[in-house]
Coordinates of N, CA and C in Angstrom, one line a residue:
X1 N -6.7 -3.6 11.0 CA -5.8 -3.4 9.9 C -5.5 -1.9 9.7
X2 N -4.7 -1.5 9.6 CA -4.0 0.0 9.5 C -3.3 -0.1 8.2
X3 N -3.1 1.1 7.3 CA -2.7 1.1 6.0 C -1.8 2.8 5.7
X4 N -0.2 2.7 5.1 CA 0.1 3.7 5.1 C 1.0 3.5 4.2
X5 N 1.1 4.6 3.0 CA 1.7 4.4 2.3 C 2.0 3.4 1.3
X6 N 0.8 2.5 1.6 CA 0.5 1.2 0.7 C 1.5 -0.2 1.6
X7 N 1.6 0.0 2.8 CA 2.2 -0.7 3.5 C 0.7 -1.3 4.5
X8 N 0.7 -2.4 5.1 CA -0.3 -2.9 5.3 C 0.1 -3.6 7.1
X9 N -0.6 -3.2 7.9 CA 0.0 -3.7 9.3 C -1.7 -4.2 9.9
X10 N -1.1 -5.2 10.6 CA -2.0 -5.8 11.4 C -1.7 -6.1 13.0
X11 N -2.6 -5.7 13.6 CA -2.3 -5.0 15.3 C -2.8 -6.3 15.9
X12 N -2.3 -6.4 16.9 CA -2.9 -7.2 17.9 C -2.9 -6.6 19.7
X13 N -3.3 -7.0 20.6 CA -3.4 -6.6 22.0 C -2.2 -7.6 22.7
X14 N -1.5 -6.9 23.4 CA -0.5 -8.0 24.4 C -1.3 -7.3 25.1
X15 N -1.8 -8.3 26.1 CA -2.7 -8.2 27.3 C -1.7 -8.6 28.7
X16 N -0.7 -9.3 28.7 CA 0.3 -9.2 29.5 C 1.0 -7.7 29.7
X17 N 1.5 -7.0 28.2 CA 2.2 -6.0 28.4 C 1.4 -4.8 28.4
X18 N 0.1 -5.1 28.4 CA -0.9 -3.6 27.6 C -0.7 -2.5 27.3
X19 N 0.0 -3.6 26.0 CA 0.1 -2.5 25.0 C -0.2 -2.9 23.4
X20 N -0.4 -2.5 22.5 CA -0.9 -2.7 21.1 C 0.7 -3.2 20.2
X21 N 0.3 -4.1 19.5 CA 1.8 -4.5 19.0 C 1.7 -4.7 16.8
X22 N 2.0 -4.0 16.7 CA 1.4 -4.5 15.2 C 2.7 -5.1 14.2
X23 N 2.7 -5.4 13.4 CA 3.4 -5.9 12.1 C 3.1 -5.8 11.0
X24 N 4.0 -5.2 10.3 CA 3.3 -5.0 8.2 C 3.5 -6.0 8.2
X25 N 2.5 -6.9 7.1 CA 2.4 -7.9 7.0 C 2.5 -8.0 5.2
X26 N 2.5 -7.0 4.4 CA 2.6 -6.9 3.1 C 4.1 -6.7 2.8
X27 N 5.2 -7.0 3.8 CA 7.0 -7.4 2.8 C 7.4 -8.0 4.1
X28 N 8.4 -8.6 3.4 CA 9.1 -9.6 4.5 C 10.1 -9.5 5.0
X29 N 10.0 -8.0 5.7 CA 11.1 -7.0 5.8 C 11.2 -7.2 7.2
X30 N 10.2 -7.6 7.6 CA 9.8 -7.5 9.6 C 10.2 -6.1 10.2
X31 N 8.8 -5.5 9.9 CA 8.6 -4.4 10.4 C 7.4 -4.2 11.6
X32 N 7.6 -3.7 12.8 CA 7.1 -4.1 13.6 C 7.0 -2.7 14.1
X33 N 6.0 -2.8 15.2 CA 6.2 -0.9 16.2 C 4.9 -1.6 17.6
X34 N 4.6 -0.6 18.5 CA 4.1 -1.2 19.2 C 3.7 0.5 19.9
X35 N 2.6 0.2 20.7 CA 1.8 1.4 21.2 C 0.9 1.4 22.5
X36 N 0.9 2.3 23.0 CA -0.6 2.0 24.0 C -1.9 2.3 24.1
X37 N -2.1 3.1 22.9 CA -3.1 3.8 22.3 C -3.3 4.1 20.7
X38 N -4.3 3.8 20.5 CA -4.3 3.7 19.1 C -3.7 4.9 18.6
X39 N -3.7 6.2 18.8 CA -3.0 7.3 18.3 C -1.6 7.0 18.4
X40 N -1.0 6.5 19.7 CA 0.2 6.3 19.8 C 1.1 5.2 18.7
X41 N 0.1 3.8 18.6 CA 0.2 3.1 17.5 C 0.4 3.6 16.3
X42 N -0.7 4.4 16.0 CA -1.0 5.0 14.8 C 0.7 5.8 14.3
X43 N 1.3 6.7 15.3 CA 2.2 7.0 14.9 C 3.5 6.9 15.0
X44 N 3.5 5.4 15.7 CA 4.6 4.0 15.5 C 4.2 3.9 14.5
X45 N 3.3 3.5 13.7 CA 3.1 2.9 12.7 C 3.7 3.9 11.2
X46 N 3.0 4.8 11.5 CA 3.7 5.8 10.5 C 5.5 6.4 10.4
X47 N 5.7 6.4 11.8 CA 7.3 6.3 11.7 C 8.0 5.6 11.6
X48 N 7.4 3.7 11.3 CA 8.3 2.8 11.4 C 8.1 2.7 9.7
X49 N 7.3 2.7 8.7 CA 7.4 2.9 7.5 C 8.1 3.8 7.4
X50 N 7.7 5.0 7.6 CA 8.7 6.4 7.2 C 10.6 6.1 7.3
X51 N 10.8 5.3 8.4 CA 12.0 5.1 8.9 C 12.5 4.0 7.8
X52 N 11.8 2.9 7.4 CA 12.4 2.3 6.6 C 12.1 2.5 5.5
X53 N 11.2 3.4 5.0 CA 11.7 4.0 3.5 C 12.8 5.0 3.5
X54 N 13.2 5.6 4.7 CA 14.5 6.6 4.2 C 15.8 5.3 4.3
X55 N 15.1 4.2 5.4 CA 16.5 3.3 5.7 C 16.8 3.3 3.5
X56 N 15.9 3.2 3.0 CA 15.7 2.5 1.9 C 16.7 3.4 1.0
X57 N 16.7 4.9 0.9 CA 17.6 5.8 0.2 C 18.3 5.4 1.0
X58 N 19.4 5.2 1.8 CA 20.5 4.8 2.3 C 21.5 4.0 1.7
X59 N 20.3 2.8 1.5 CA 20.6 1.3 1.3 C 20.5 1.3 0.0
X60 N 20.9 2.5 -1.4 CA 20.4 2.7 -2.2 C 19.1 1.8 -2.8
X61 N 18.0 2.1 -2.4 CA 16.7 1.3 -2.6 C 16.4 0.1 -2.7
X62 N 17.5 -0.7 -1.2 CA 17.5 -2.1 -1.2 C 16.5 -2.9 -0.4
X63 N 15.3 -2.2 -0.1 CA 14.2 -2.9 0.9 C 13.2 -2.9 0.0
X64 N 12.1 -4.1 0.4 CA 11.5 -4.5 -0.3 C 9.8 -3.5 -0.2
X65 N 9.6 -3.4 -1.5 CA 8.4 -2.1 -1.4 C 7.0 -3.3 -1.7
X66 N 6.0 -2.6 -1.0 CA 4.7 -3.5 -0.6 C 4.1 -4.5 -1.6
X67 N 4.4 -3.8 -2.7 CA 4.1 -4.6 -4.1 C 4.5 -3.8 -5.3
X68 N 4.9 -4.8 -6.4 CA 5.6 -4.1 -7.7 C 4.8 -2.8 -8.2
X69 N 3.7 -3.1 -8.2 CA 3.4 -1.9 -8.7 C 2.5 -2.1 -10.2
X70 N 3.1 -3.6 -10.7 CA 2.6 -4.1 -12.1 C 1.6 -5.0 -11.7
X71 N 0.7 -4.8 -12.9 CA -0.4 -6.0 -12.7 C -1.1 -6.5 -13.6
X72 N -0.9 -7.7 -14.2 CA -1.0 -8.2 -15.0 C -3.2 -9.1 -15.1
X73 N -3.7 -8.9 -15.8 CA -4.6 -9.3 -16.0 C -5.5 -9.6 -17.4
X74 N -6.3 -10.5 -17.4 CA -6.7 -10.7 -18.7 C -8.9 -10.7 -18.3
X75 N -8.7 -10.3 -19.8 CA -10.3 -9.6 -19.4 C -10.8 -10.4 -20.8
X76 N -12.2 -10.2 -21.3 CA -12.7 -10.6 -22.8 C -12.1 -9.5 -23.6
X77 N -12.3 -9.8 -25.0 CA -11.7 -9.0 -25.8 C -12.9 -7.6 -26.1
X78 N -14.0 -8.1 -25.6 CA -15.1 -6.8 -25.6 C -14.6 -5.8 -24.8
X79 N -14.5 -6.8 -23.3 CA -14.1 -5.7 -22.4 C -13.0 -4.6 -22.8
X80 N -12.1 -5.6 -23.3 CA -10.2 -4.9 -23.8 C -10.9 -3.6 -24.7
X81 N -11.6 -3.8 -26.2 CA -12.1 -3.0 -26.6 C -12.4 -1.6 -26.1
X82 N -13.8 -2.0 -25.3 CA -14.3 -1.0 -24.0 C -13.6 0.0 -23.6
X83 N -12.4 -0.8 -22.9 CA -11.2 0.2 -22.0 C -10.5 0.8 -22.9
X84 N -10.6 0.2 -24.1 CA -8.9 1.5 -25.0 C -10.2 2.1 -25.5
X85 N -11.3 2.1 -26.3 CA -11.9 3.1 -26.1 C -12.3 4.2 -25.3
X86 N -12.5 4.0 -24.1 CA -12.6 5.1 -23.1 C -11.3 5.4 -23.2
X87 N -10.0 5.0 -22.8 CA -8.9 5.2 -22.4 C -8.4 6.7 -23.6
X88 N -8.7 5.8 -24.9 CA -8.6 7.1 -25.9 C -9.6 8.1 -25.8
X89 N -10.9 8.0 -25.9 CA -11.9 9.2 -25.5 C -11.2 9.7 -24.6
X90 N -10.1 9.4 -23.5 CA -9.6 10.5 -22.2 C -8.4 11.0 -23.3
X91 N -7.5 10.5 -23.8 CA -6.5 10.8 -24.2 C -5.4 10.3 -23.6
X92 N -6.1 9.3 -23.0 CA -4.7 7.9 -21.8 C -4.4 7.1 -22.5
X93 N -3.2 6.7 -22.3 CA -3.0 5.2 -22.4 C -4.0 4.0 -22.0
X94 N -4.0 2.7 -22.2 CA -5.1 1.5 -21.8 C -4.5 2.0 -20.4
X95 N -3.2 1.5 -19.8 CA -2.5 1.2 -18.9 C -2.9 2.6 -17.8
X96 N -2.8 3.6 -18.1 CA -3.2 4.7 -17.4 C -4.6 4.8 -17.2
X97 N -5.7 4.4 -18.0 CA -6.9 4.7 -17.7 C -7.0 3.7 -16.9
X98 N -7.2 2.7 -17.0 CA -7.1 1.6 -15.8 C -7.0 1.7 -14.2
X99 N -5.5 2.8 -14.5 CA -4.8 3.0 -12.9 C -5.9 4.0 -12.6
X100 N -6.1 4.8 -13.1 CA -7.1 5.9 -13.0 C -8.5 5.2 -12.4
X101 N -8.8 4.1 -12.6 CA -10.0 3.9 -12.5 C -10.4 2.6 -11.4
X102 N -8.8 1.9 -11.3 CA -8.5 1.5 -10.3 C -8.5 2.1 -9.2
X103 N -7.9 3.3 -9.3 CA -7.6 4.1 -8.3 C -9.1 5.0 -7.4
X104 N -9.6 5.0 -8.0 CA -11.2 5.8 -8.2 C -11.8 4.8 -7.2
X105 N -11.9 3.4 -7.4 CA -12.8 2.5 -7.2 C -12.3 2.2 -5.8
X106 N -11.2 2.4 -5.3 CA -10.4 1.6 -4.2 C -10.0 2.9 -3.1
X107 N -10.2 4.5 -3.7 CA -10.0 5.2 -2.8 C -8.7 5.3 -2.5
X108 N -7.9 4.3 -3.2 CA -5.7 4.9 -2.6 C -5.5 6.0 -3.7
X109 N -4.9 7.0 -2.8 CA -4.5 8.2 -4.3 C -2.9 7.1 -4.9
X110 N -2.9 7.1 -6.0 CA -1.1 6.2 -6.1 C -0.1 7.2 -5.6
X111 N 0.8 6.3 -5.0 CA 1.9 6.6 -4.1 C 3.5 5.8 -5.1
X112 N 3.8 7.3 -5.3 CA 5.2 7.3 -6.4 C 6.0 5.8 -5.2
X113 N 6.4 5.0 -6.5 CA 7.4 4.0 -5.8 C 8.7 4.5 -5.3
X114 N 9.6 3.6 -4.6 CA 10.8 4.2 -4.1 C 10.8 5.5 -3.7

């Protein structure tokens, strides 16, 4: 699995053509690239996102992005407590300390949408 820009691709081996063939598999845009070496892959992979996010300012931002971005979840009302207290001890929003701490736990820095 390879990960760029919160786009998500999964590689496989054509052993007929040997060569590496992958697909994001996180929008249903069919995006594809293909390589002979994993470096090579690696930067199909990066220019075939790159390419269809500029397709995307073209298309005034009509391709589909990996995921909204929103995320809806429900916790105990302790926990709820918990987080807008820290959230306030930071001086964040509930909503911002969360991403913050999401973000911490999972290692993605956030990546501005569109």
């Amino acid at each position: 699995m390879m990960d760029y820009k919160g786009y998500k691709a999964q590689i496989d081996f054509d052993d007929d053509a040997g060569i590496f063939v992958g697909a994001v598999i996180n929008t249903r845009d069919g995006i594809t690239f293909t390589g002979r070496s994993v470096d090579e892959l690696r930067r199909a992979f990066r220019e075939a996102v790159d390419d269809y996010l500029a397709m995307a300012c073209d298309m005034a931002g009509n391709t589909e992005q990996p995921y909204s971005g929103k995320l809806a979840i429900r916790v105990n009302p302790m926990l709820h407590r918990a987080i807008a207290t820290c959230a306030e001890r930071e001086g964040k929003s509930v909503a911002a300390w969360v991403a913050d701490q999401l973000t911490q736990a999972t290692g993605i820095n956030a990546v501005k949408a569109g």
